[in-house]
Short mmCIF file of C-alpha atoms in Angstrom, two decimals:
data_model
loop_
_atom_site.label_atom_id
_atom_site.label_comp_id
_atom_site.label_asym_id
_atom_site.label_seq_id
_atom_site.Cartn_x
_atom_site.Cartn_y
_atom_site.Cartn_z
CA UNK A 1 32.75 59.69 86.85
CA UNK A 2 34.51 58.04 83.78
CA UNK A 3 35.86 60.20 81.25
CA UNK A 4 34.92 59.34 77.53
CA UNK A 5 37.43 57.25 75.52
CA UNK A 6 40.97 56.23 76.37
CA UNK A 7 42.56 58.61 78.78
CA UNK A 8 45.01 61.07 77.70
CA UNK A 9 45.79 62.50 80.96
CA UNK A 10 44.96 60.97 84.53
CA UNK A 11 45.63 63.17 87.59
CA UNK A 12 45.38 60.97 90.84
CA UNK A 13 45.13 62.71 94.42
CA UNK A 14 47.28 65.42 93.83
CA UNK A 15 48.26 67.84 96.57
CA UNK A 16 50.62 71.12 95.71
CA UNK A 17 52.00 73.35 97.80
CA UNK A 18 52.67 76.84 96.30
CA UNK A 19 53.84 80.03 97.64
CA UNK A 20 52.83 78.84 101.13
CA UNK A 21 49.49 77.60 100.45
CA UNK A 22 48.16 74.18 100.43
CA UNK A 23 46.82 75.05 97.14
CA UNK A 24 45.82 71.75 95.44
CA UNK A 25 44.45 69.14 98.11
CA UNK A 26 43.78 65.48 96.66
CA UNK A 27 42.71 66.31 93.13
CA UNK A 28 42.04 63.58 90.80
CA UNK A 29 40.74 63.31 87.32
CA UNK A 30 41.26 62.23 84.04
CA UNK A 31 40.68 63.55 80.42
CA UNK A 32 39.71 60.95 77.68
CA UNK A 33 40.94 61.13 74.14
CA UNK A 34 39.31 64.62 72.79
CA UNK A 35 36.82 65.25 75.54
CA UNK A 36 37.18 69.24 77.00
CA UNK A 37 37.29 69.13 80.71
CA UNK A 38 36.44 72.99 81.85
CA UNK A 39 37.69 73.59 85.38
CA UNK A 40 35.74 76.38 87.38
CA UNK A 41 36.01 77.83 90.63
CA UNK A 42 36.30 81.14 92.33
CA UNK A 43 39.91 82.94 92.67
CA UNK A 44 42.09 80.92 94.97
CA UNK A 45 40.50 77.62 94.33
CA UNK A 46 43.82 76.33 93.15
CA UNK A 47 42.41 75.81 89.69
CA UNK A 48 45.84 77.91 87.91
CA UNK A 49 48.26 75.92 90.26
CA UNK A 50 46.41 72.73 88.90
CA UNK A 51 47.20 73.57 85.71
CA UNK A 52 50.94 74.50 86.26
CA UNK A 53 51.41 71.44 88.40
CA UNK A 54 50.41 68.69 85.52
CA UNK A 55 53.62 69.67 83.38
CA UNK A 56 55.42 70.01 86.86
CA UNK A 57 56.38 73.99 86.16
CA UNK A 58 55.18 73.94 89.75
CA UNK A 59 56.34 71.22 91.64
CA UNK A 60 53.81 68.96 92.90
CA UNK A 61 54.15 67.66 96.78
CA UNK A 62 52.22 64.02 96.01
CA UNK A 63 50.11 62.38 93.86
CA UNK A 64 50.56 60.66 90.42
CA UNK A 65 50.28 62.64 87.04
CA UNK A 66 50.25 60.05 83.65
CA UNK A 67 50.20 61.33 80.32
CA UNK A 68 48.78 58.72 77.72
CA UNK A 69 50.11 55.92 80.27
CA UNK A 70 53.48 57.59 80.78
CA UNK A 71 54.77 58.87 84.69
CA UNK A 72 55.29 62.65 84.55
CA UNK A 73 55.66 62.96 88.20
CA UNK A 74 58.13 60.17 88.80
CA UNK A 75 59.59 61.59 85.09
CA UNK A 76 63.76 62.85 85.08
CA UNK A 77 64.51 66.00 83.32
CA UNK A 78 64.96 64.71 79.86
CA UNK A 79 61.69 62.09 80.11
CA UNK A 80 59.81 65.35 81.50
CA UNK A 81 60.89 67.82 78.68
CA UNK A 82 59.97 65.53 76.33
CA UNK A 83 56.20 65.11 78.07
CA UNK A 84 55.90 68.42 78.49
CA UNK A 85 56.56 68.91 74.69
CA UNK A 86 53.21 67.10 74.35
CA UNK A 87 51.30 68.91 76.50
CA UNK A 88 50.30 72.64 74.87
CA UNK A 89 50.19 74.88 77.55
CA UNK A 90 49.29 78.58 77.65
CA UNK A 91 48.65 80.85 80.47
CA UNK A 92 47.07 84.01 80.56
CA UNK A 93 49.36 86.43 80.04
CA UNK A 94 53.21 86.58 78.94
CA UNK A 95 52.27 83.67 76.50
CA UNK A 96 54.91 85.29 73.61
CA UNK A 97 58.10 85.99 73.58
CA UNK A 98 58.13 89.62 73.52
CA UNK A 99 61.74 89.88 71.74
CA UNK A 100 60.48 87.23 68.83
CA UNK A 101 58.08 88.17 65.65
CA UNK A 102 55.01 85.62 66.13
CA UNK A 103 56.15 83.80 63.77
CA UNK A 104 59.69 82.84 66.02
CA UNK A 105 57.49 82.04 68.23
CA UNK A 106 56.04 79.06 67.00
CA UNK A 107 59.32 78.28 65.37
CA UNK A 108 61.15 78.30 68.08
CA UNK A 109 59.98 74.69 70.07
CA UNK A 110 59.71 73.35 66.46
CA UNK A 111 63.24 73.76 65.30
CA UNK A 112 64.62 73.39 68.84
CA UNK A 113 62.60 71.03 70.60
CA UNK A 114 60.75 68.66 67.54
CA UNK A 115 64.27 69.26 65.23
CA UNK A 116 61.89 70.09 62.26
CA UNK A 117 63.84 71.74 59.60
CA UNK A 118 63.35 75.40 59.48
CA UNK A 119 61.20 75.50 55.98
CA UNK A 120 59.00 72.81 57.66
CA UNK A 121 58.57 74.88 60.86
CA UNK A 122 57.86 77.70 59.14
CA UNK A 123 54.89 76.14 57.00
CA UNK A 124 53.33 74.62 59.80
CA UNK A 125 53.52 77.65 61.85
CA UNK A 126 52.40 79.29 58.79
CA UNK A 127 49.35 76.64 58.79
CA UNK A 128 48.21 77.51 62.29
CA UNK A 129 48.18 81.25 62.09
CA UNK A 130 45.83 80.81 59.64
CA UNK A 131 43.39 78.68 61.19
CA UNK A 132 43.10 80.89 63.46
CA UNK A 133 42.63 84.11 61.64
CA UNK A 134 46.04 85.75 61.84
CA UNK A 135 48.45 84.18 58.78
CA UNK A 136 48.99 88.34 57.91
CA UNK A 137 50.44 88.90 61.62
CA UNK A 138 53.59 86.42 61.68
CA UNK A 139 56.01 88.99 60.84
CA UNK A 140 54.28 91.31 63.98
CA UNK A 141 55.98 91.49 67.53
CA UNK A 142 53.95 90.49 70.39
CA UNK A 143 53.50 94.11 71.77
CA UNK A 144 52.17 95.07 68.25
CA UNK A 145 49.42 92.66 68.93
CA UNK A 146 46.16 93.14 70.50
CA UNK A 147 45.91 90.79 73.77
CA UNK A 148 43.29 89.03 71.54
CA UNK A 149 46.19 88.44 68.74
CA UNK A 150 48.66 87.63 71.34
CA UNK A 151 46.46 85.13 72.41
CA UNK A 152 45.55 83.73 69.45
CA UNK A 153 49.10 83.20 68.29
CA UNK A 154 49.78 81.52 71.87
CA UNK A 155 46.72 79.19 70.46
CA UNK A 156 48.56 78.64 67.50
CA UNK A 157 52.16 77.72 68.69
CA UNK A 158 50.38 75.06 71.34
CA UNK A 159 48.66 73.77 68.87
CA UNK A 160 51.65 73.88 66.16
CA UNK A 161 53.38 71.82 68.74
CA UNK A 162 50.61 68.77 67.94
CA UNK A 163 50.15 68.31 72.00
CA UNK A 164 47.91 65.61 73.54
CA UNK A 165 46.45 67.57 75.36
CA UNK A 166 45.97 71.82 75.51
CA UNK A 167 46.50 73.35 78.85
CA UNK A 168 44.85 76.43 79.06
CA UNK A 169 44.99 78.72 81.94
CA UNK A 170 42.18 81.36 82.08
CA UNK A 171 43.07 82.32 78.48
CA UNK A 172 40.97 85.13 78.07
CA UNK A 173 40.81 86.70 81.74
CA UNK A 174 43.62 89.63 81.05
CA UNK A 175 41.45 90.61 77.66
CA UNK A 176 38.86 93.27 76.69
CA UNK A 177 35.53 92.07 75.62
CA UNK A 178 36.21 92.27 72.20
CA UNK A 179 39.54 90.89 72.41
CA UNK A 180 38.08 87.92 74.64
CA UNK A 181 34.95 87.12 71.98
CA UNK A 182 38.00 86.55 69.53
CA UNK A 183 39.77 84.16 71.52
CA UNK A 184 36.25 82.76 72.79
CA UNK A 185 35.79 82.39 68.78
CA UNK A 186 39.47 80.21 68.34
CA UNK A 187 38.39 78.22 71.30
CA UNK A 188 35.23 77.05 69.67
CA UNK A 189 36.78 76.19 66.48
CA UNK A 190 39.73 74.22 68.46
CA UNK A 191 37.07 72.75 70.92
CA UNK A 192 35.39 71.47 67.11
CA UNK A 193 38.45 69.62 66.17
CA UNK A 194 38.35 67.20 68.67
CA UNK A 195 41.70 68.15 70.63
CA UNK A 196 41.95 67.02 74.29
CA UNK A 197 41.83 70.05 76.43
CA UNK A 198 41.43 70.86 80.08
CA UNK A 199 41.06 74.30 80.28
CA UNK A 200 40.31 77.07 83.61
CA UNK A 201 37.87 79.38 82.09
CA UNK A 202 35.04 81.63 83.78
CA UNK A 203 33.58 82.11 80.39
CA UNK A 204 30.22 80.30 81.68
CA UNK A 205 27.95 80.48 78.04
CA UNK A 206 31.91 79.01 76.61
CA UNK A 207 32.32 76.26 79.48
CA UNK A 208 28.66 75.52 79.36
CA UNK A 209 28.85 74.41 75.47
CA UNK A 210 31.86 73.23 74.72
CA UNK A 211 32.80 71.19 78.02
CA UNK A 212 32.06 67.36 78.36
CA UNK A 213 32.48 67.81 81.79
CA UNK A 214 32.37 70.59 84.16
CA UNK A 215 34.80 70.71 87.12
CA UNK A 216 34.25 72.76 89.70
CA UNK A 217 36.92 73.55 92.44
CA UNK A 218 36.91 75.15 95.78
CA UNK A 219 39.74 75.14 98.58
CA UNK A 220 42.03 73.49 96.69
CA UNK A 221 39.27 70.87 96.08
CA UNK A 222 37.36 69.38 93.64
CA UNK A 223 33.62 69.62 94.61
CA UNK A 224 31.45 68.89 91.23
CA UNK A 225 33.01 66.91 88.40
CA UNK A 226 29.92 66.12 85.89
CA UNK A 227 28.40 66.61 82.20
CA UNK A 228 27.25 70.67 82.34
CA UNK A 229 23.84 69.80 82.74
CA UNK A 230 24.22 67.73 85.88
CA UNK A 231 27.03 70.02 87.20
CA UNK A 232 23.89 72.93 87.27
CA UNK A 233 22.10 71.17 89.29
CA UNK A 234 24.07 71.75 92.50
CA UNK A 235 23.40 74.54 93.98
CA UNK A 236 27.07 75.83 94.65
CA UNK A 237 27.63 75.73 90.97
CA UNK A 238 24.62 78.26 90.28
CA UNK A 239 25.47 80.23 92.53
CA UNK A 240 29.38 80.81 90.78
CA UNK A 241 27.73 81.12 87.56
CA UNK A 242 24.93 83.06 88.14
CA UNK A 243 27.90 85.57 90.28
CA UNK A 244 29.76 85.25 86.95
CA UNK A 245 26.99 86.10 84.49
CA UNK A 246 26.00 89.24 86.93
CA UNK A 247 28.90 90.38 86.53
CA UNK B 1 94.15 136.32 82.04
CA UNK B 2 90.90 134.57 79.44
CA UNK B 3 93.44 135.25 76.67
CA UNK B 4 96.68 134.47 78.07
CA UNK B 5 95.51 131.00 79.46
CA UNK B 6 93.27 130.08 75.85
CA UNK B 7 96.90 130.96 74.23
CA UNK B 8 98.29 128.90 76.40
CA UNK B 9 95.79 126.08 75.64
CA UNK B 10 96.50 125.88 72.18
CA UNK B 11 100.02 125.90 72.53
CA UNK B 12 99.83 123.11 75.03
CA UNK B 13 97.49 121.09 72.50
CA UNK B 14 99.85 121.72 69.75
CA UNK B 15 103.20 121.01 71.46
CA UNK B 16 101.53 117.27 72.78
CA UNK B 17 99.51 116.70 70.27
CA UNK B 18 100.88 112.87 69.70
CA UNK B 19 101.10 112.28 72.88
CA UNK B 20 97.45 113.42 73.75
CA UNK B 21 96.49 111.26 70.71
CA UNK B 22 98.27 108.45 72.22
CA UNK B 23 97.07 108.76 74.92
CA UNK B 24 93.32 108.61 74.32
CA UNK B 25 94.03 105.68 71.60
CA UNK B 26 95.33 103.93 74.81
CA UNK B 27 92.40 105.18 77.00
CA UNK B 28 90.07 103.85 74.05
CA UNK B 29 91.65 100.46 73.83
CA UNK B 30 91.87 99.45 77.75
CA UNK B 31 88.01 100.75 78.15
CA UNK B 32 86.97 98.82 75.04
CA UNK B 33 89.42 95.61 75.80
CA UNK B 34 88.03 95.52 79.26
CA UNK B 35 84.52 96.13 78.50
CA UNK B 36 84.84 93.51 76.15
CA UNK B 37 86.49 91.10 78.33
CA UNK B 38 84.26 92.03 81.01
CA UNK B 39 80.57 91.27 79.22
CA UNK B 40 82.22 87.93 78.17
CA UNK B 41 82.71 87.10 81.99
CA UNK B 42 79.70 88.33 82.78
CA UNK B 43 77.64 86.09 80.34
CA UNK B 44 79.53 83.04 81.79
CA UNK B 45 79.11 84.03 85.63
CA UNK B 46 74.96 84.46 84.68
CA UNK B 47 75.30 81.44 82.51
CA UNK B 48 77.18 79.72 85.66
CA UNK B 49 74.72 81.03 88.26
CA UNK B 50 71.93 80.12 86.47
CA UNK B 51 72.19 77.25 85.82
CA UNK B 52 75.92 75.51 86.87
CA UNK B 53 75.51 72.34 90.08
CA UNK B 54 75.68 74.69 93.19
CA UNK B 55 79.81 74.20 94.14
CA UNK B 56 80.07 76.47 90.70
CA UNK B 57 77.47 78.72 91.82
CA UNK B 58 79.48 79.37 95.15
CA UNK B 59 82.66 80.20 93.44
CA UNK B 60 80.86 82.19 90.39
CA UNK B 61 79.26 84.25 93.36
CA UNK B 62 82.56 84.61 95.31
CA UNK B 63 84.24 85.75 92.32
CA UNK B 64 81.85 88.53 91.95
CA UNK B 65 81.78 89.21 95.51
CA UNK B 66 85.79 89.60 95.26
CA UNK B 67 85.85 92.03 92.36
CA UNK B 68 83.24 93.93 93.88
CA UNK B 69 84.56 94.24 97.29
CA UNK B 70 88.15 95.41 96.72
CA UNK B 71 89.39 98.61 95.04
CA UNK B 72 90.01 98.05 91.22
CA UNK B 73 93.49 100.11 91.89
CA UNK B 74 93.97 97.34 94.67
CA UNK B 75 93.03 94.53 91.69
CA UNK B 76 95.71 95.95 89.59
CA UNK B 77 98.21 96.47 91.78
CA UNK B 78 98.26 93.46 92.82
CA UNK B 79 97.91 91.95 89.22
CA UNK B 80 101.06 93.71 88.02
CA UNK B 81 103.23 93.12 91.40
CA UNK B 82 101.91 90.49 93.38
CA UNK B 83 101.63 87.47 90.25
CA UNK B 84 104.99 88.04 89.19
CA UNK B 85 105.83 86.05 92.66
CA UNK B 86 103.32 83.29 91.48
CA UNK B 87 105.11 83.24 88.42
CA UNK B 88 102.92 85.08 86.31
CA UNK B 89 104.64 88.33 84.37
CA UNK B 90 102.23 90.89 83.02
CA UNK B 91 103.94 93.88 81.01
CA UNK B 92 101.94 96.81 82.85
CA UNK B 93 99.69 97.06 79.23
CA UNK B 94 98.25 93.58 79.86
CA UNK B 95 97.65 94.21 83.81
CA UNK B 96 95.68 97.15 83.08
CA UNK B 97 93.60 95.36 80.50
CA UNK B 98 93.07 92.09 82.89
CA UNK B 99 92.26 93.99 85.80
CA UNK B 100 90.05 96.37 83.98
CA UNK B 101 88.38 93.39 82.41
CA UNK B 102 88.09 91.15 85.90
CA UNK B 103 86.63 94.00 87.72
CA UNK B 104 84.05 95.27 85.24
CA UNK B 105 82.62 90.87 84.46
CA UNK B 106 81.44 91.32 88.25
CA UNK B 107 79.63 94.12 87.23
CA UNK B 108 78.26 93.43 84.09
CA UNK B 109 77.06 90.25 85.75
CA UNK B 110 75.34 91.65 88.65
CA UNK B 111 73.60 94.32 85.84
CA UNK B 112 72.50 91.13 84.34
CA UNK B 113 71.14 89.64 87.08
CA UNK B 114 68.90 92.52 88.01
CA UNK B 115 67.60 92.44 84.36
CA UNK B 116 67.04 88.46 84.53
CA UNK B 117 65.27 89.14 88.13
CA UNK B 118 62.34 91.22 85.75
CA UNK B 119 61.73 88.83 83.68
CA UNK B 120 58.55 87.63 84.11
CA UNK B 121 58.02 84.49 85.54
CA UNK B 122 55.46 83.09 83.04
CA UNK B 123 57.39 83.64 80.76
CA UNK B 124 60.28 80.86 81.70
CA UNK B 125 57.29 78.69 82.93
CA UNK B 126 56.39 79.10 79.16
CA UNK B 127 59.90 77.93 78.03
CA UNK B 128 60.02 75.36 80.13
CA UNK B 129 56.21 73.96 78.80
CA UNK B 130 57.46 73.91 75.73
CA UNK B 131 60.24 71.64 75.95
CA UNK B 132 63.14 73.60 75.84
CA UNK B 133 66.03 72.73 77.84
CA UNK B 134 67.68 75.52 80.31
CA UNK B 135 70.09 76.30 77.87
CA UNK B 136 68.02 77.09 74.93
CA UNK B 137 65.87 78.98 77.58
CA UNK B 138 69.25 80.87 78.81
CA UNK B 139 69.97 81.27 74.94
CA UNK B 140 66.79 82.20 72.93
CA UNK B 141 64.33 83.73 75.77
CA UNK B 142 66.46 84.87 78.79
CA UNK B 143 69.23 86.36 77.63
CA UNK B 144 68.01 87.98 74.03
CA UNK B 145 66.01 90.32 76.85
CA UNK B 146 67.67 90.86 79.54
CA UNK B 147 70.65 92.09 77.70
CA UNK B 148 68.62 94.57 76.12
CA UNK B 149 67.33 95.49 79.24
CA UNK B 150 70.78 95.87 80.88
CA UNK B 151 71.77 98.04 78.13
CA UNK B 152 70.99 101.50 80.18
CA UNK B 153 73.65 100.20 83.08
CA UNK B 154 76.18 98.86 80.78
CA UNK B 155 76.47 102.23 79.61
CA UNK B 156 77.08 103.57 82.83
CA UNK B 157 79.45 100.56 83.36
CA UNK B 158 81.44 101.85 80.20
CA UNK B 159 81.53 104.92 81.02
CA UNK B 160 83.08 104.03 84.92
CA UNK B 161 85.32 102.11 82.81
CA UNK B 162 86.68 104.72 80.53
CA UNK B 163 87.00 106.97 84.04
CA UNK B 164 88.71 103.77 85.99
CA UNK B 165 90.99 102.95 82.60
CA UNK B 166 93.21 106.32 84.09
CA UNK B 167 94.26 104.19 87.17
CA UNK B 168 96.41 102.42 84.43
CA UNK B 169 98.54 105.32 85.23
CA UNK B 170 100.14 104.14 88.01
CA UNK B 171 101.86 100.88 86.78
CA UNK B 172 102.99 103.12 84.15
CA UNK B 173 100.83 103.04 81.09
CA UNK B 174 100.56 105.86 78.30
CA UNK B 175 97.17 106.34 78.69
CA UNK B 176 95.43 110.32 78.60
CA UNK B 177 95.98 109.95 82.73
CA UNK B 178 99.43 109.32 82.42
CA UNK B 179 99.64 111.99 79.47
CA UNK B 180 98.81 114.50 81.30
CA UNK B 181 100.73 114.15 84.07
CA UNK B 182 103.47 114.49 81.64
CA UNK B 183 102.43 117.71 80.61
CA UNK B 184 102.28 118.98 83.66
CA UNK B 185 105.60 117.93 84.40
CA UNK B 186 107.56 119.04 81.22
CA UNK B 187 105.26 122.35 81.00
CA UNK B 188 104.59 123.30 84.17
CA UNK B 189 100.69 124.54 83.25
CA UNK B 190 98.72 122.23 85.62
CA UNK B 191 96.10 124.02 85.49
CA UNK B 192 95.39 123.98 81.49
CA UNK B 193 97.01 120.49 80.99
CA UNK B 194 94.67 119.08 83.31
CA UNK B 195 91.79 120.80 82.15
CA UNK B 196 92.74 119.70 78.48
CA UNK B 197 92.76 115.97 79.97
CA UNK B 198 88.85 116.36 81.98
CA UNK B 199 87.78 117.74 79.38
CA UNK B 200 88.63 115.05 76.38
CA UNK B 201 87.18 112.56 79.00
CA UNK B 202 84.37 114.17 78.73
CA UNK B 203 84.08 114.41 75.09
CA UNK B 204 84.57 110.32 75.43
CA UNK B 205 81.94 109.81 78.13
CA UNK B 206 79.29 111.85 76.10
CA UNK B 207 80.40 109.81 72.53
CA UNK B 208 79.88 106.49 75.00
CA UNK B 209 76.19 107.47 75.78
CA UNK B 210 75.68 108.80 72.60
CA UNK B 211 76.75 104.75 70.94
CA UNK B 212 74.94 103.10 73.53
CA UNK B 213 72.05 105.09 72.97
CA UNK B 214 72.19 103.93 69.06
CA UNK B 215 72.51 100.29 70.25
CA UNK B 216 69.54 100.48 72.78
CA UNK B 217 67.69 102.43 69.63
CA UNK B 218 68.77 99.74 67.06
CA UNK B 219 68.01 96.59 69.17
CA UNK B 220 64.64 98.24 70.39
CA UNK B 221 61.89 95.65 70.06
CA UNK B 222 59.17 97.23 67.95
CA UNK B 223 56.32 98.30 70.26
CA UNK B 224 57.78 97.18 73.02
CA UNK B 225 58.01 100.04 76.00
CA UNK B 226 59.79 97.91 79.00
CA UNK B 227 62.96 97.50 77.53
#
């Protein structure tokens, strides 16, 4: 199971231990230059720890994580922050800073982290709001926000950030339904631009159209990595998504 | 006996006027010197247990440990008697403002602490995703909130302050204490001089909730409940 194009990220048997579990056990994969990889699985699968373990903000016990050729695993503190920089990553909740207006936010890594001058950082934050339907929020505090918003402007800061790859961590499981079609919505049209992106989702219809390739994890395992349509045809995979869609 | 001890009141508050002023000016500027002092040490103990290599930890964590363990009228006893033998001479002002300063870091730091303990998690694994180095973490998204958070004990820590500022007394310094006990001993009226003295503490305590209360308002973070 190749993934399409050069690889951007390439995850080889990884095993984490967190909070006392064994909660990644020999996971490898890769994720080419702008292919989605959507990771399934039911809770405890290890599919969030996954995610947190390939910019190491959970340590991983062993295993090899490269990002566009470069060691993040065997990477020191100043090599790491700088990989991690390139690497958009957004969880499902606490995304924001609550004490910063959106637009901070997204300032924030660019002034601090990128050393873009503050009129530049502002623009492109400006630029990114936008895209994604909330330019008239910036001056807005998180907890003004709808978890949809929030969201969104998490969206927008990762992607202000020009990663390699987005990280996204079940970014529309804490959200109402309405909330969640809007950030479904900003996925689509990010999906559309051709970004990298692994991302833990149980939005099946979302997963099922966007992804390249499905992932499906289970104990800590990977047990299906193929194209959605081939992914459907084992049986464990059905069954999670036709539990999901019941639901 | 109402009439004859409100006379007496007045006449007490007229004849030591100065000295009550005094007094509370010198109350005011130990509590707001060591209070001061005190959230300055306590930013560089968090700063230091945060984030310092671990032999810094240890001693940042004794130090609070210390101040913490041993009676503040202890601290300053020992601050104006004992250093003089190590060759450092405090006038009794500056040992009251040290010691009051010292003691109330330790505090202030482990009020921070408890703050930095709610932060969410997430929230630094966020920082740290995004490139930003532990101090721009400490500086921009750790301690922007949990000061604000610690603002509802700090106030009680000012308050104990203005309260412990009276043990200043004892080595000597003017302070409203001290001014009373003068009045009691030039007028002989114990019971109103003292009562004159609780009950301008009191006036101070309530005008320290009432500021903090206007700083917690003013730094609020708009729609934001937690803090």
């Amino acid at each position: 199971m190749q993934a399409m194009g050069r690889p951007v990220l390439e995850v080889r048997d990884l095993h984490v231990h967190y909070k006392g579990h064994h909660a990644v056990r020999g996971v490898s994969l890769t994720v080419g230059d702008g292919e989605r990889l959507v990771v399934m699985g039911p809770s405890g699968a290890g599919k969030s720890t996954l995610v947190k373990a390939i910019p190491r903000l959970v340590e991983p016990t062993s295993g090899t994580i490269l990002l566009e050729g470069e060691c993040v695993s065997c990477a020191d503190r100043k090599t790491l922050r700088r990989l991690r920089a390139r690497m958009g990553y957004v969880p499902q909740s606490y995304s924001l800073f609550p004490h910063l207006r959106v637009i901070d936010n997204i300032v924030l890594p660019l002034v601090r982290v990128h050393k873009l001058p503050k009129k530049a950082a502002v623009e492109r934050a400006m630029r990114h709001l936008e895209m994604l339907g909330i330019g008239g929020l910036a001056s807005r505090y998180p907890a003004q926000l709808s978890g949809g918003q929030r969201q969104r402007a998490a969206l927008a800061r990762a992607l202000a950030l020009d990663p390699a790859i987005l990280l996204l961590d079940e970014p529309t499981s804490a959200l109402d339904p309405e909330s969640r079609s809007s950030v479904v919505d900003a996925l689509y049209r990010i999906a559309r631009s051709g970004r990298s992106m692994l991302i833990v989702t149980h939005e099946a219809d979302f997963a099922l159209q966007v992804a390249d390739r499905l992932v499906f994890m289970e104990e800590g395992r990977i047990v299906v990595m193929a194209p959605p349509g081939e992914a459907l045809r084992h049986e464990r995979v059905k069954q999670f998504l036709s539990s999901i869609l019941e639901n | 006996m109402y009439d004859a001890n409100t006379e007496s009141i007045v006449s007490i508050v007229g004849a030591y006027s100065g000295l009550l002023a005094r007094g509370v000016g010198m109350t005011l500027v130990l509590t707001l010197l060591g209070f001061t002092a005190g959230f300055a040490i306590a930013l560089l103990l968090t700063v230091t247990r945060y984030m310092a290599p671990r032999p810094a930890r240890i001693l940042a964590q004794a130090y609070i440990d210390l101040f913490r363990g041993t009676p503040m009228l202890v601290q300053l006893l020992f601050i104006f008697f004992a250093l003089p033998s190590l060759g450092v001479q405090l006038s009794a002002f500056q040992s009251a403002a040290v010691a009051l300063g010292l003691n109330s870091g330790a505090y202030q730091a482990e009020i921070l602490r408890v703050a930095i303990k709610g932060l969410p998690e997430e929230e630094l694994h966020v920082a740290e995703s995004l490139g930003l180095t532990g101090w721009q973490t400490m500086r921009h998204v750790v301690l922007p909130q949990a000061v604000r958070a610690s603002l509802p004990g700090l106030t009680n820590e000012a308050v104990m302050l203005l309260k412990d500022s009276s043990l200043a007394s004892v080595i000597g310094v003017m302070e409203l204490t001290r001014a009373g006990e003068y009045m009691v001993s030039t007028s002989f009226k114990a019971l109103q001089s003292l009562g004159i003295v609780a009950l301008v503490y009191l006036v101070l305590s309530a005008i320290f909730y009432k500021a903090f209360r206007a700083v917690e308002r003013r730094t609020a973070i708009p729609g934001f409940q937690n803090l």
